[in-house]
Amino acid sequence: MNRAHRRTGVLAAALAAGLLLGGCAGGAKDASGDHRKAAPDGGRTAAPAPSAAAPSAPADGRQADGSATRGPEGEQRAPSPAPDYLSTFALDVDTASYGYVRRALADGRLPDPSTVRPEEFVNSFRPDYPRPADDGFSVTVDGADTGAEGWSLVRVGLATRAADREGERPPAALTFVVDVSGSMGEPGRLGLVQHSLRLAADELRDDDSVALVAFSDEAETLLPMTRLGEARHRLREAVDSLAVRSSTNLEAGLRTGYDVASEGRREGATNRVVLLSDALANSGETSADALLARVDEQRREHGITLFGVGVGSDYGDALMERLADRGDGQTAYVSTQEQARKVFVDQLPAQVELRARDAKAQVAFDRATVERFRLIGYENREVADEDFRDDRTDGGEVGAGHTVTALYVVKTRPGASGRIATATVRWLDPDSRSPRERSGTVEAAALRAGLWGPGHDSLQLSAISAYFAEQLRGGSLPGAPRLGELAAHADGIRDRSGSAVVGELAEAVRQADRLIGERPSEEGEFRSSDPYA
């Protein structure tokens, strides 16, 4: 498979903007019509994304490498009696886990392993995958040899067309719900939220509408749904008036916020609640299930989605993520003004223009060439294989200019040649709600080059992010270098590209390495043995 070699200057420019070059890409084809096109090897490979009649994943979620996985709440699941050669999951563009972990490490503490989600580490960096000319996705599949005998890393990369900042897009109707409880008085919380909202006020268009709700023990509407136009000063005045009060009644904030959003709902607009909080509910209804039910009801009845922005050194990560997942939205975490600019200037305006609804991916591995595989992360985004083409099954909403990356460790059979995997993404058109699909493939020949060789900076960065996250949550992956080596690899990419964000990753890996080395031995060590060997 041919690999495009870009000049160093182009790579530097792309990485400096936080966008990384794609590696060895497999072919992509539109599968909107015929889902069962013949494989180049004469049809020996199973068709991509088999229909619901095909065998489904075992209910216990055993991976095809024979290892048990964690369920949505982190519990271990029982072994499966037979391997499954399909992997199906809802797309996820959350990045909060990486931001929060970086904050914890900078504060001199190791994160709770339950807050570490590898897919959010990987998706914090945006490879420069080819972009489609239309709405929907491009599909890029590449990989490399990890150096562990028989084990490769396979990357599935999906990308949407970028937003045209000056072009037409649907208007936004955004209800900002701001936590002003006592815990938000910590430096770097409410002040950072106010800074973020001022950035949003400058970026949104005159035809967009905004509302502002503040909550502590009770909720108060500071600004009803208002067209920005000549009213930007009213939003700024409301933001400036925010002040810390008492306890955290998250339920009151969400209830009032969704009431304001539904009353001000605009037909044909992107209607969204933006929750800015440390998500540490301690008064009112604090049950996660009750809060989730409210979010789910509003999503189904009014199509109002949720974007969760976390702040603070103490942060209810699990609750915020569950709220965003139920609200068909995403999460981000901010602890600096630079991160606030990335979220509210780069991400939020782009999310107004949806490219796909209920997007899901399914990867079909070829039994003739693949012995075992494991998806890294996405445990709480699993979808039953038979539900891939059931469009009633919830997927992820993906906006303009997004990339989604999924990494697999794959053990190939000795002497394997031909097709390794076919990746298919399915989504609903945001306007017509009609389903569409595209697929991409990767061949064994594409996996023969070494992961750490020249020309693989993009794939290496994805690998560093995933390996780092897996070690932080106490696991290990075939061929994963030690943390010190990962930091050195990240330094090399930073030096070649000049990318500050890659330098931040390298520093976070070094901080984790130091903290792990300083831990008392009785606390236990991360597993150093390779369970996949």
PDB file of C-alpha atoms in Angstrom, residues 75-185:
ATOM      1  CA  GLU A  75     -16.790  -4.140  36.182  1.00  0.00           C
ATOM      2  CA  GLN A  76     -14.918  -7.168  34.834  1.00  0.00           C
ATOM      3  CA  ARG A  77     -16.955  -9.305  32.477  1.00  0.00           C
ATOM      4  CA  ALA A  78     -16.897 -13.087  32.239  1.00  0.00           C
ATOM      5  CA  PRO A  79     -14.931 -14.815  29.453  1.00  0.00           C
ATOM      6  CA  SER A  80     -16.577 -15.572  26.139  1.00  0.00           C
ATOM      7  CA  PRO A  81     -16.562 -19.158  24.873  1.00  0.00           C
ATOM      8  CA  ALA A  82     -15.565 -18.122  21.336  1.00  0.00           C
ATOM      9  CA  PRO A  83     -13.736 -15.218  19.671  1.00  0.00           C
ATOM     10  CA  ASP A  84     -15.703 -12.503  17.912  1.00  0.00           C
ATOM     11  CA  TYR A  85     -14.292 -11.009  14.723  1.00  0.00           C
ATOM     12  CA  LEU A  86     -16.477  -7.897  14.736  1.00  0.00           C
ATOM     13  CA  SER A  87     -15.960  -4.740  16.789  1.00  0.00           C
ATOM     14  CA  THR A  88     -18.789  -2.172  16.935  1.00  0.00           C
ATOM     15  CA  PHE A  89     -18.920   1.125  18.805  1.00  0.00           C
ATOM     16  CA  ALA A  90     -20.573   4.549  18.778  1.00  0.00           C
ATOM     17  CA  LEU A  91     -18.335   7.393  17.698  1.00  0.00           C
ATOM     18  CA  ASP A  92     -17.020   9.643  20.445  1.00  0.00           C
ATOM     19  CA  VAL A  93     -15.255  12.994  20.138  1.00  0.00           C
ATOM     20  CA  ASP A  94     -14.868  13.660  23.887  1.00  0.00           C
ATOM     21  CA  THR A  95     -11.496  14.963  25.097  1.00  0.00           C
ATOM     22  CA  ALA A  96     -12.199  15.730  28.779  1.00  0.00           C
ATOM     23  CA  SER A  97     -10.273  12.753  30.158  1.00  0.00           C
ATOM     24  CA  TYR A  98      -6.961  13.879  28.662  1.00  0.00           C
ATOM     25  CA  GLY A  99      -7.399  17.466  29.859  1.00  0.00           C
ATOM     26  CA  TYR A 100      -8.329  16.412  33.382  1.00  0.00           C
ATOM     27  CA  VAL A 101      -5.469  13.915  33.644  1.00  0.00           C
ATOM     28  CA  ARG A 102      -2.986  16.557  32.530  1.00  0.00           C
ATOM     29  CA  ARG A 103      -4.332  18.846  35.267  1.00  0.00           C
ATOM     30  CA  ALA A 104      -3.946  16.101  37.896  1.00  0.00           C
ATOM     31  CA  LEU A 105      -0.368  15.327  36.845  1.00  0.00           C
ATOM     32  CA  ALA A 106       0.560  19.021  36.846  1.00  0.00           C
ATOM     33  CA  ASP A 107      -0.806  19.197  40.413  1.00  0.00           C
ATOM     34  CA  GLY A 108       1.552  16.379  41.398  1.00  0.00           C
ATOM     35  CA  ARG A 109      -0.909  13.492  41.677  1.00  0.00           C
ATOM     36  CA  LEU A 110      -1.669  10.408  39.650  1.00  0.00           C
ATOM     37  CA  PRO A 111      -5.218  10.302  38.292  1.00  0.00           C
ATOM     38  CA  ASP A 112      -7.810   7.808  39.430  1.00  0.00           C
ATOM     39  CA  PRO A 113      -7.613   5.039  36.785  1.00  0.00           C
ATOM     40  CA  SER A 114     -11.400   5.249  36.324  1.00  0.00           C
ATOM     41  CA  THR A 115     -11.011   8.762  34.875  1.00  0.00           C
ATOM     42  CA  VAL A 116      -8.577   7.594  32.185  1.00  0.00           C
ATOM     43  CA  ARG A 117     -10.258   6.873  28.829  1.00  0.00           C
ATOM     44  CA  PRO A 118      -7.693   6.099  26.115  1.00  0.00           C
ATOM     45  CA  GLU A 119      -9.924   7.138  23.214  1.00  0.00           C
ATOM     46  CA  GLU A 120     -10.139  10.649  24.669  1.00  0.00           C
ATOM     47  CA  PHE A 121      -6.345  10.853  24.856  1.00  0.00           C
ATOM     48  CA  VAL A 122      -6.043   9.752  21.229  1.00  0.00           C
ATOM     49  CA  ASN A 123      -8.818  12.059  20.012  1.00  0.00           C
ATOM     50  CA  SER A 124      -7.227  15.084  21.701  1.00  0.00           C
ATOM     51  CA  PHE A 125      -4.897  15.155  18.671  1.00  0.00           C
ATOM     52  CA  ARG A 126      -6.286  15.558  15.172  1.00  0.00           C
ATOM     53  CA  PRO A 127      -4.446  13.686  12.427  1.00  0.00           C
ATOM     54  CA  ASP A 128      -4.585  15.208   8.972  1.00  0.00           C
ATOM     55  CA  TYR A 129      -6.809  12.522   7.473  1.00  0.00           C
ATOM     56  CA  PRO A 130      -8.212  13.222   4.002  1.00  0.00           C
ATOM     57  CA  ARG A 131     -11.483  15.160   4.222  1.00  0.00           C
ATOM     58  CA  PRO A 132     -14.598  14.225   2.250  1.00  0.00           C
ATOM     59  CA  ALA A 133     -16.014  16.665  -0.282  1.00  0.00           C
ATOM     60  CA  ASP A 134     -19.545  16.069   1.020  1.00  0.00           C
ATOM     61  CA  ASP A 135     -21.120  15.695   4.438  1.00  0.00           C
ATOM     62  CA  GLY A 136     -20.330  12.491   6.303  1.00  0.00           C
ATOM     63  CA  PHE A 137     -16.936  10.847   6.690  1.00  0.00           C
ATOM     64  CA  SER A 138     -13.766   9.830   4.964  1.00  0.00           C
ATOM     65  CA  VAL A 139     -12.330   6.494   6.142  1.00  0.00           C
ATOM     66  CA  THR A 140      -8.587   5.923   6.527  1.00  0.00           C
ATOM     67  CA  VAL A 141      -7.148   2.630   7.811  1.00  0.00           C
ATOM     68  CA  ASP A 142      -3.407   2.230   8.433  1.00  0.00           C
ATOM     69  CA  GLY A 143      -1.024   0.533  10.838  1.00  0.00           C
ATOM     70  CA  ALA A 144       2.470  -0.688  11.675  1.00  0.00           C
ATOM     71  CA  ASP A 145       4.406  -3.440  13.425  1.00  0.00           C
ATOM     72  CA  THR A 146       4.708  -2.837  17.198  1.00  0.00           C
ATOM     73  CA  GLY A 147       7.888  -4.893  17.577  1.00  0.00           C
ATOM     74  CA  ALA A 148       6.159  -7.494  19.762  1.00  0.00           C
ATOM     75  CA  GLU A 149       6.125 -10.807  17.919  1.00  0.00           C
ATOM     76  CA  GLY A 150       3.112 -10.988  15.626  1.00  0.00           C
ATOM     77  CA  TRP A 151       1.476  -7.850  17.054  1.00  0.00           C
ATOM     78  CA  SER A 152       0.591  -4.786  15.002  1.00  0.00           C
ATOM     79  CA  LEU A 153      -1.219  -1.555  15.690  1.00  0.00           C
ATOM     80  CA  VAL A 154      -4.163  -0.851  13.360  1.00  0.00           C
ATOM     81  CA  ARG A 155      -5.655   2.638  13.237  1.00  0.00           C
ATOM     82  CA  VAL A 156      -9.103   3.504  11.943  1.00  0.00           C
ATOM     83  CA  GLY A 157      -9.360   7.217  11.161  1.00  0.00           C
ATOM     84  CA  LEU A 158     -12.582   9.052  10.336  1.00  0.00           C
ATOM     85  CA  ALA A 159     -12.838  12.711   9.336  1.00  0.00           C
ATOM     86  CA  THR A 160     -15.590  15.178   8.452  1.00  0.00           C
ATOM     87  CA  ARG A 161     -15.463  18.172   6.138  1.00  0.00           C
ATOM     88  CA  ALA A 162     -14.276  21.331   7.857  1.00  0.00           C
ATOM     89  CA  ALA A 163     -16.623  24.195   8.618  1.00  0.00           C
ATOM     90  CA  ASP A 164     -16.608  27.238   6.395  1.00  0.00           C
ATOM     91  CA  ARG A 165     -16.351  30.014   8.939  1.00  0.00           C
ATOM     92  CA  GLU A 166     -17.630  32.576   6.446  1.00  0.00           C
ATOM     93  CA  GLY A 167     -20.139  30.345   4.672  1.00  0.00           C
ATOM     94  CA  GLU A 168     -23.706  29.405   5.432  1.00  0.00           C
ATOM     95  CA  ARG A 169     -24.501  27.261   8.446  1.00  0.00           C
ATOM     96  CA  PRO A 170     -27.566  26.649  10.589  1.00  0.00           C
ATOM     97  CA  PRO A 171     -28.013  29.180  13.392  1.00  0.00           C
ATOM     98  CA  ALA A 172     -27.240  28.107  16.946  1.00  0.00           C
ATOM     99  CA  ALA A 173     -29.540  28.365  19.956  1.00  0.00           C
ATOM    100  CA  LEU A 174     -27.237  27.829  22.949  1.00  0.00           C
ATOM    101  CA  THR A 175     -28.282  27.833  26.598  1.00  0.00           C
ATOM    102  CA  PHE A 176     -25.235  28.271  28.850  1.00  0.00           C
ATOM    103  CA  VAL A 177     -25.832  26.701  32.283  1.00  0.00           C
ATOM    104  CA  VAL A 178     -23.160  27.907  34.708  1.00  0.00           C
ATOM    105  CA  ASP A 179     -22.280  26.469  38.112  1.00  0.00           C
ATOM    106  CA  VAL A 180     -21.791  29.279  40.653  1.00  0.00           C
ATOM    107  CA  SER A 181     -21.692  27.082  43.775  1.00  0.00           C
ATOM    108  CA  GLY A 182     -19.129  27.558  46.528  1.00  0.00           C
ATOM    109  CA  SER A 183     -16.646  25.100  45.012  1.00  0.00           C
ATOM    110  CA  MET A 184     -16.459  27.304  41.899  1.00  0.00           C
ATOM    111  CA  GLY A 185     -14.705  29.934  43.990  1.00  0.00           C
TER     112      GLY A 185
END
